[in-house]
Amino acid sequence: MTVSCPHLPALDSLRGLAALAVCLMHATPLFGLSALAPHAYVAVDFFFVLSGFVLYYRYAHVLLPGAQRPMGAGAFMLRRIARLYPLYVLATLMGFALTTLWLAANGNLGAEAGASIYALISGLLMIPAVLDTSGLHDAQVLFPYVDLGWSIFWEMVMSVVFVFWAKAGLRFLPVVGAVAFLALAAATWSMGSVDGGWQLANFHVGGLRALTGFCLGMMTARVFLARDNAAKTTARPLLAWGALALVAAAAVYVVLGRSFTVLGVELLLLACVFPAVVWMTAVSAPRILSVGPGVVLGGASYSIYLLHGSLLEATSVVLKRIPFLAPSPLIGLIWLAGVLVASWLCWKLFETPARRWVMARFERPKRPALAEG
């Protein structure tokens, strides 16, 4: 089944900027700096809001009760698997290969063989690693070979929730969103930040971030689809500037040092700023976000998001073995350029073809219509 909805390229650009922020946060040591986008973890919450918006925008009309051409849950999940899983597998295998080389170089391959295989199997199955894998990753993350795998796990979980909830009419959506937001605020109160979900100890925080973001995104899509196009025409330039202003305001918090971390600000970004940015951008389609490099960055955003971790580890190992090279802004910029090129190539040569192959291989062919007479 073909799901036709007008594409919103400006939202792709926002996704690309968010992925770039996460990339820069993790690459701070490579730039030789003490802090570089230290609050970029809030970009993950933006991803969840954007995912909720896009799924509702693209699929609500074929999933909600009374749809004229209804889509089955299996057909929807095939599209989500084709979108998320192939690149995730590639990133997992890259992380496994690099970790294996690192263990072999340090003489720990035999000692960590069991944990390594366990992490690989659980990772490929997209199941959080709950057993001890501290020998593979000092932070004891849920997905040792892809640090950000926890967010993809919740993306997949929320896709399942969305399709069956949509089939039931998405009843009580505002109530569920409000309860999830309050639960998230309570769960993160002692942490002082929403930065959680990637370890077993804060696993529940990841789920609450995902549920809250998806609900807010879906509610934003409802408002967007119910808009009066004629009434919004004259206001679009103002909305475009408003969207850009809110993006700039969020960027200020992203680059502030961790001493300026305020849970209330992060919850405000999630509950108000991110939904407003998505709605304003979707309505106004700012030209600066709708054409040019931003759209390309958006296309490669998933590759940037998942692959930069392994590319960062590999580069760090190489730098340690070259005495005359040390982390610096120049080295960081060269690495970033390499990540962008590699991600663009991965998007074009692997991610997109793999998605098409999965759809062609597993999508059920349409039944031919019966001839009359």
Short mmCIF file of C-alpha atoms in Angstrom, two decimals:
data_model
loop_
_atom_site.label_atom_id
_atom_site.label_comp_id
_atom_site.label_asym_id
_atom_site.label_seq_id
_atom_site.Cartn_x
_atom_site.Cartn_y
_atom_site.Cartn_z
CA MET A 1 0.00 0.00 0.00
CA THR A 2 1.27 3.46 -0.90
CA VAL A 3 0.87 6.09 1.81
CA SER A 4 0.83 9.47 0.09
CA CYS A 5 1.23 12.62 2.17
CA PRO A 6 3.00 15.80 1.11
CA HIS A 7 6.61 15.64 2.19
CA LEU A 8 7.76 18.22 4.75
CA PRO A 9 11.48 18.69 4.02
CA ALA A 10 11.91 21.44 6.62
CA LEU A 11 11.32 18.82 9.32
CA ASP A 12 14.10 16.71 7.81
CA SER A 13 16.46 19.66 8.27
CA LEU A 14 15.50 19.92 11.94
CA ARG A 15 16.17 16.21 12.36
CA GLY A 16 19.58 16.68 10.78
CA LEU A 17 20.47 19.57 13.08
CA ALA A 18 19.42 17.52 16.12
CA ALA A 19 21.55 14.56 15.00
CA LEU A 20 24.49 16.89 14.45
CA ALA A 21 24.09 18.28 17.99
CA VAL A 22 24.21 14.77 19.48
CA CYS A 23 27.27 14.00 17.36
CA LEU A 24 29.09 17.11 18.60
CA MET A 25 28.23 16.35 22.23
CA HIS A 26 29.88 12.95 22.03
CA ALA A 27 32.87 14.27 20.06
CA THR A 28 33.84 16.87 22.68
CA PRO A 29 37.16 15.13 23.61
CA LEU A 30 38.20 14.96 19.96
CA PHE A 31 37.90 18.73 19.66
CA GLY A 32 40.16 19.15 22.67
CA LEU A 33 37.43 21.06 24.48
CA SER A 34 35.90 20.64 27.91
CA ALA A 35 32.35 21.14 26.69
CA LEU A 36 30.72 21.10 23.28
CA ALA A 37 26.92 20.99 23.13
CA PRO A 38 26.74 19.40 26.61
CA HIS A 39 22.93 19.50 26.71
CA ALA A 40 22.42 17.96 23.27
CA TYR A 41 20.80 14.94 24.92
CA VAL A 42 17.55 16.94 24.77
CA ALA A 43 17.75 16.44 21.00
CA VAL A 44 16.64 12.84 21.65
CA ASP A 45 13.43 14.20 23.15
CA PHE A 46 13.00 16.28 20.00
CA PHE A 47 13.42 13.08 17.95
CA PHE A 48 10.61 11.45 19.92
CA VAL A 49 8.30 14.44 19.40
CA LEU A 50 9.13 14.52 15.70
CA SER A 51 8.58 10.76 15.34
CA GLY A 52 5.16 11.00 16.98
CA PHE A 53 4.25 13.84 14.65
CA VAL A 54 5.46 12.09 11.49
CA LEU A 55 3.80 8.75 12.31
CA TYR A 56 0.46 10.41 12.98
CA TYR A 57 0.77 12.67 9.95
CA ARG A 58 1.66 9.84 7.58
CA TYR A 59 -0.35 6.93 8.91
CA ALA A 60 -3.30 8.08 11.03
CA HIS A 61 -5.60 8.26 8.02
CA VAL A 62 -4.97 4.59 7.19
CA LEU A 63 -4.84 3.24 10.75
CA LEU A 64 -7.61 5.01 12.63
CA PRO A 65 -11.05 3.33 12.71
CA GLY A 66 -13.13 4.16 9.66
CA ALA A 67 -10.17 4.51 7.29
CA GLN A 68 -11.27 4.15 3.68
CA ARG A 69 -8.17 2.13 2.75
CA PRO A 70 -7.03 0.68 6.07
CA MET A 71 -3.48 -0.52 6.58
CA GLY A 72 -2.82 -3.61 8.67
CA ALA A 73 -0.57 -3.58 11.72
CA GLY A 74 1.86 -5.94 9.98
CA ALA A 75 2.20 -3.67 6.95
CA PHE A 76 2.87 -0.68 9.18
CA MET A 77 5.47 -2.50 11.29
CA LEU A 78 7.23 -3.73 8.14
CA ARG A 79 7.73 -0.10 7.16
CA ARG A 80 9.10 0.75 10.60
CA ILE A 81 11.44 -2.24 10.60
CA ALA A 82 12.65 -1.39 7.10
CA ARG A 83 13.30 2.17 8.26
CA LEU A 84 15.03 1.47 11.56
CA TYR A 85 16.52 -2.02 11.59
CA PRO A 86 19.02 -2.39 8.69
CA LEU A 87 21.19 0.57 9.70
CA TYR A 88 20.89 -0.42 13.35
CA VAL A 89 22.29 -3.86 12.46
CA LEU A 90 25.17 -2.28 10.55
CA ALA A 91 25.97 0.01 13.49
CA THR A 92 25.84 -2.95 15.89
CA LEU A 93 28.23 -4.99 13.75
CA MET A 94 30.59 -2.02 13.45
CA GLY A 95 30.60 -1.61 17.23
CA PHE A 96 31.16 -5.33 17.73
CA ALA A 97 34.11 -5.35 15.30
CA LEU A 98 35.77 -2.36 16.94
CA THR A 99 35.24 -3.72 20.45
CA THR A 100 36.65 -7.11 19.42
CA LEU A 101 39.77 -5.45 18.01
CA TRP A 102 40.14 -3.39 21.19
CA LEU A 103 39.77 -6.48 23.41
CA ALA A 104 42.29 -8.41 21.32
CA ALA A 105 44.80 -5.56 21.45
CA ASN A 106 44.54 -5.47 25.25
CA GLY A 107 44.64 -9.24 25.69
CA ASN A 108 41.09 -9.43 27.07
CA LEU A 109 39.34 -11.14 24.18
CA GLY A 110 39.15 -14.53 25.89
CA ALA A 111 38.07 -13.15 29.24
CA GLU A 112 35.26 -11.13 27.72
CA ALA A 113 34.20 -13.63 25.02
CA GLY A 114 30.97 -14.58 26.81
CA ALA A 115 29.94 -11.00 27.46
CA SER A 116 30.85 -10.07 23.90
CA ILE A 117 28.69 -12.75 22.31
CA TYR A 118 25.84 -12.02 24.71
CA ALA A 119 25.96 -8.30 23.88
CA LEU A 120 26.04 -9.09 20.15
CA ILE A 121 23.03 -11.42 20.25
CA SER A 122 20.97 -9.15 22.52
CA GLY A 123 21.98 -6.16 20.41
CA LEU A 124 21.00 -7.73 17.10
CA LEU A 125 17.67 -8.74 18.64
CA MET A 126 17.30 -5.15 19.90
CA ILE A 127 16.98 -6.35 23.49
CA PRO A 128 18.64 -4.28 26.25
CA ALA A 129 21.65 -5.99 27.81
CA VAL A 130 20.79 -6.52 31.48
CA LEU A 131 23.74 -8.76 32.37
CA ASP A 132 27.19 -7.46 33.22
CA THR A 133 28.96 -6.07 30.15
CA SER A 134 31.25 -3.64 31.99
CA GLY A 135 34.27 -5.22 30.31
CA LEU A 136 32.94 -4.01 26.96
CA HIS A 137 31.82 -0.53 27.96
CA ASP A 138 32.81 1.33 31.11
CA ALA A 139 29.39 3.00 31.40
CA GLN A 140 27.49 -0.33 31.49
CA VAL A 141 25.10 0.83 28.80
CA LEU A 142 22.07 -1.16 27.65
CA PHE A 143 23.45 -1.49 24.12
CA PRO A 144 27.26 -1.79 24.41
CA TYR A 145 27.93 -1.74 20.66
CA VAL A 146 25.59 1.16 19.86
CA ASP A 147 25.34 3.57 22.78
CA LEU A 148 22.27 5.24 21.30
CA GLY A 149 20.56 1.92 20.64
CA TRP A 150 18.35 2.52 23.68
CA SER A 151 16.51 5.29 21.81
CA ILE A 152 16.01 3.09 18.74
CA PHE A 153 14.65 0.38 21.02
CA TRP A 154 12.06 2.82 22.36
CA GLU A 155 11.31 4.04 18.83
CA MET A 156 10.42 0.49 17.90
CA VAL A 157 8.39 -0.04 21.07
CA MET A 158 6.47 3.17 20.48
CA SER A 159 5.82 2.13 16.87
CA VAL A 160 4.10 -1.01 18.17
CA VAL A 161 2.17 1.04 20.72
CA PHE A 162 1.17 3.56 18.05
CA VAL A 163 -0.22 1.10 15.53
CA PHE A 164 -2.44 -0.77 18.00
CA TRP A 165 -3.45 2.40 19.80
CA ALA A 166 -4.36 3.99 16.47
CA LYS A 167 -6.44 0.95 15.56
CA ALA A 168 -8.32 1.57 18.80
CA GLY A 169 -8.83 5.24 17.96
CA LEU A 170 -5.99 6.77 20.02
CA ARG A 171 -8.43 7.25 22.84
CA PHE A 172 -7.33 9.31 25.86
CA LEU A 173 -4.26 10.59 23.98
CA PRO A 174 -4.06 13.93 25.87
CA VAL A 175 -4.58 12.16 29.20
CA VAL A 176 -1.86 9.60 28.52
CA GLY A 177 0.48 12.36 27.38
CA ALA A 178 -0.13 14.40 30.51
CA VAL A 179 0.32 11.43 32.83
CA ALA A 180 3.53 10.40 31.04
CA PHE A 181 4.89 13.94 31.34
CA LEU A 182 4.13 14.12 35.06
CA ALA A 183 5.68 10.68 35.58
CA LEU A 184 8.78 11.80 33.71
CA ALA A 185 9.06 14.92 35.84
CA ALA A 186 8.76 12.83 39.00
CA ALA A 187 11.24 10.20 37.78
CA THR A 188 13.88 12.78 36.86
CA TRP A 189 13.40 15.11 39.83
CA SER A 190 16.24 13.57 41.84
CA MET A 191 18.44 13.40 38.72
CA GLY A 192 18.02 17.08 37.96
CA SER A 193 17.95 16.30 34.25
CA VAL A 194 16.11 14.19 31.69
CA ASP A 195 19.43 12.65 30.61
CA GLY A 196 18.56 9.02 31.22
CA GLY A 197 17.39 5.84 29.52
CA TRP A 198 20.73 4.46 28.37
CA GLN A 199 21.56 2.48 31.54
CA LEU A 200 19.61 -0.21 33.39
CA ALA A 201 19.31 2.04 36.45
CA ASN A 202 17.44 4.69 34.46
CA PHE A 203 15.82 2.43 31.86
CA HIS A 204 12.36 3.64 32.85
CA VAL A 205 13.34 7.23 32.12
CA GLY A 206 13.91 6.32 28.47
CA GLY A 207 10.43 4.85 28.23
CA LEU A 208 8.83 7.90 29.79
CA ARG A 209 10.78 10.24 27.50
CA ALA A 210 9.64 8.24 24.48
CA LEU A 211 5.99 8.02 25.53
CA THR A 212 5.80 11.70 26.43
CA GLY A 213 7.49 12.80 23.21
CA PHE A 214 5.37 10.56 21.00
CA CYS A 215 2.13 11.71 22.62
CA LEU A 216 3.10 15.37 22.25
CA GLY A 217 4.10 14.76 18.63
CA MET A 218 0.82 13.05 17.83
CA MET A 219 -1.20 15.83 19.44
CA THR A 220 0.81 18.37 17.45
CA ALA A 221 0.02 16.47 14.24
CA ARG A 222 -3.68 16.52 15.11
CA VAL A 223 -3.56 20.31 15.37
CA PHE A 224 -1.54 20.56 12.17
CA LEU A 225 -3.95 18.42 10.15
CA ALA A 226 -6.94 20.38 11.48
CA ARG A 227 -5.45 23.74 10.51
CA ASP A 228 -7.21 26.28 8.31
CA ASN A 229 -4.82 26.69 5.39
CA ALA A 230 -6.38 29.93 4.19
CA ALA A 231 -6.20 31.53 7.63
CA LYS A 232 -2.57 30.53 8.09
CA THR A 233 -1.30 31.88 4.75
CA THR A 234 -0.68 35.45 5.90
CA ALA A 235 0.84 34.26 9.19
CA ARG A 236 3.36 31.87 7.65
CA PRO A 237 6.30 34.30 7.48
CA LEU A 238 5.76 35.15 11.14
CA LEU A 239 5.50 31.48 12.05
CA ALA A 240 8.70 30.75 10.14
CA TRP A 241 10.60 33.37 12.09
CA GLY A 242 9.02 32.10 15.29
CA ALA A 243 10.17 28.56 14.56
CA LEU A 244 13.72 29.72 13.85
CA ALA A 245 13.72 31.83 17.02
CA LEU A 246 12.66 28.84 19.13
CA VAL A 247 15.33 26.67 17.48
CA ALA A 248 17.90 29.33 18.36
CA ALA A 249 16.64 29.48 21.96
CA ALA A 250 16.91 25.70 22.29
CA ALA A 251 20.41 25.85 20.78
CA VAL A 252 21.48 28.29 23.49
CA TYR A 253 20.57 25.78 26.18
CA VAL A 254 22.26 22.97 24.24
CA VAL A 255 25.63 24.76 24.24
CA LEU A 256 25.53 25.99 27.85
CA GLY A 257 27.80 24.20 30.30
CA ARG A 258 26.47 21.45 32.54
CA SER A 259 26.61 23.83 35.49
CA PHE A 260 23.57 25.50 33.90
CA THR A 261 21.51 22.28 33.76
CA VAL A 262 17.94 22.96 34.85
CA LEU A 263 15.34 20.19 34.79
CA GLY A 264 12.55 22.71 34.47
CA VAL A 265 14.04 24.12 31.28
CA GLU A 266 14.39 20.64 29.77
CA LEU A 267 10.79 19.79 30.61
CA LEU A 268 9.69 23.11 29.12
CA LEU A 269 11.59 22.31 25.92
CA LEU A 270 9.90 18.92 25.72
CA ALA A 271 6.37 20.02 26.58
CA CYS A 272 6.19 23.37 24.78
CA VAL A 273 9.16 24.39 22.67
CA PHE A 274 9.68 21.21 20.64
CA PRO A 275 5.99 20.72 19.73
CA ALA A 276 5.78 24.43 18.83
CA VAL A 277 8.87 24.19 16.65
CA VAL A 278 7.51 21.16 14.82
CA TRP A 279 4.07 22.74 14.28
CA MET A 280 5.42 26.12 13.19
CA THR A 281 7.94 24.52 10.84
CA ALA A 282 5.37 22.19 9.31
CA VAL A 283 2.93 25.06 8.72
CA SER A 284 5.37 27.71 7.52
CA ALA A 285 8.03 25.56 5.77
CA PRO A 286 10.87 28.10 6.18
CA ARG A 287 12.82 28.24 2.95
CA ILE A 288 16.15 28.07 4.74
CA LEU A 289 15.10 24.65 6.09
CA SER A 290 13.26 23.41 3.01
CA VAL A 291 16.06 23.44 0.44
CA GLY A 292 19.82 23.06 0.31
CA PRO A 293 22.28 21.50 2.76
CA GLY A 294 19.75 21.16 5.57
CA VAL A 295 17.64 18.70 3.61
CA VAL A 296 20.72 16.64 2.74
CA LEU A 297 21.76 16.69 6.40
CA GLY A 298 18.27 15.52 7.29
CA GLY A 299 18.45 12.65 4.84
CA ALA A 300 21.71 11.46 6.35
CA SER A 301 20.61 12.18 9.94
CA TYR A 302 19.91 8.56 10.94
CA SER A 303 23.33 7.49 9.68
CA ILE A 304 24.96 10.40 11.52
CA TYR A 305 23.09 9.49 14.69
CA LEU A 306 23.97 5.79 14.73
CA LEU A 307 27.41 5.67 13.11
CA HIS A 308 29.25 8.58 14.69
CA GLY A 309 29.93 6.63 17.89
CA SER A 310 31.93 3.89 16.16
CA LEU A 311 33.69 6.42 13.94
CA LEU A 312 34.61 8.41 17.04
CA GLU A 313 36.05 5.34 18.80
CA ALA A 314 38.06 4.35 15.75
CA THR A 315 39.47 7.86 15.35
CA SER A 316 40.39 8.11 19.03
CA VAL A 317 42.35 4.84 18.82
CA VAL A 318 44.23 6.04 15.74
CA LEU A 319 45.10 9.38 17.35
CA LYS A 320 46.59 7.61 20.40
CA ARG A 321 49.02 5.82 18.11
CA ILE A 322 50.19 8.92 16.26
CA PRO A 323 52.38 10.92 18.67
CA PHE A 324 52.34 14.20 16.76
CA LEU A 325 48.55 14.36 16.54
CA ALA A 326 46.44 15.46 19.48
CA PRO A 327 42.77 16.38 19.88
CA SER A 328 42.10 19.92 18.70
CA PRO A 329 39.34 21.92 17.02
CA LEU A 330 41.02 21.30 13.66
CA ILE A 331 41.16 17.53 14.21
CA GLY A 332 37.55 17.63 15.36
CA LEU A 333 36.41 19.51 12.27
CA ILE A 334 38.26 17.10 9.98
CA TRP A 335 36.64 14.18 11.79
CA LEU A 336 33.21 15.83 11.58
CA ALA A 337 33.61 16.34 7.84
CA GLY A 338 34.52 12.66 7.51
CA VAL A 339 31.46 11.64 9.52
CA LEU A 340 29.18 13.74 7.32
CA VAL A 341 30.63 12.30 4.12
CA ALA A 342 30.54 8.73 5.45
CA SER A 343 26.97 9.19 6.67
CA TRP A 344 25.85 10.62 3.33
CA LEU A 345 27.42 7.67 1.51
CA CYS A 346 25.82 5.22 3.96
CA TRP A 347 22.44 6.88 3.46
CA LYS A 348 22.71 6.64 -0.31
CA LEU A 349 24.51 3.30 -0.71
CA PHE A 350 23.21 1.25 2.22
CA GLU A 351 20.39 2.74 4.25
CA THR A 352 18.05 3.59 1.36
CA PRO A 353 18.74 0.45 -0.73
CA ALA A 354 18.39 -1.76 2.36
CA ARG A 355 15.03 -0.20 3.20
CA ARG A 356 13.81 -0.76 -0.34
CA TRP A 357 15.06 -4.35 -0.32
CA VAL A 358 13.24 -5.16 2.91
CA MET A 359 10.02 -3.71 1.53
CA ALA A 360 10.36 -5.52 -1.80
CA ARG A 361 11.27 -8.80 -0.12
CA PHE A 362 8.62 -8.94 2.59
CA GLU A 363 5.73 -6.72 1.52
CA ARG A 364 2.68 -8.70 0.50
CA PRO A 365 1.63 -8.09 -3.11
CA LYS A 366 -1.77 -6.57 -3.66
CA ARG A 367 -4.54 -8.97 -4.50
CA PRO A 368 -5.78 -8.43 -8.06
CA ALA A 369 -9.29 -7.06 -8.27
CA LEU A 370 -11.96 -9.58 -9.33
CA ALA A 371 -13.34 -9.00 -12.81
CA GLU A 372 -17.00 -8.13 -12.98
CA GLY A 373 -19.44 -10.17 -15.03
#
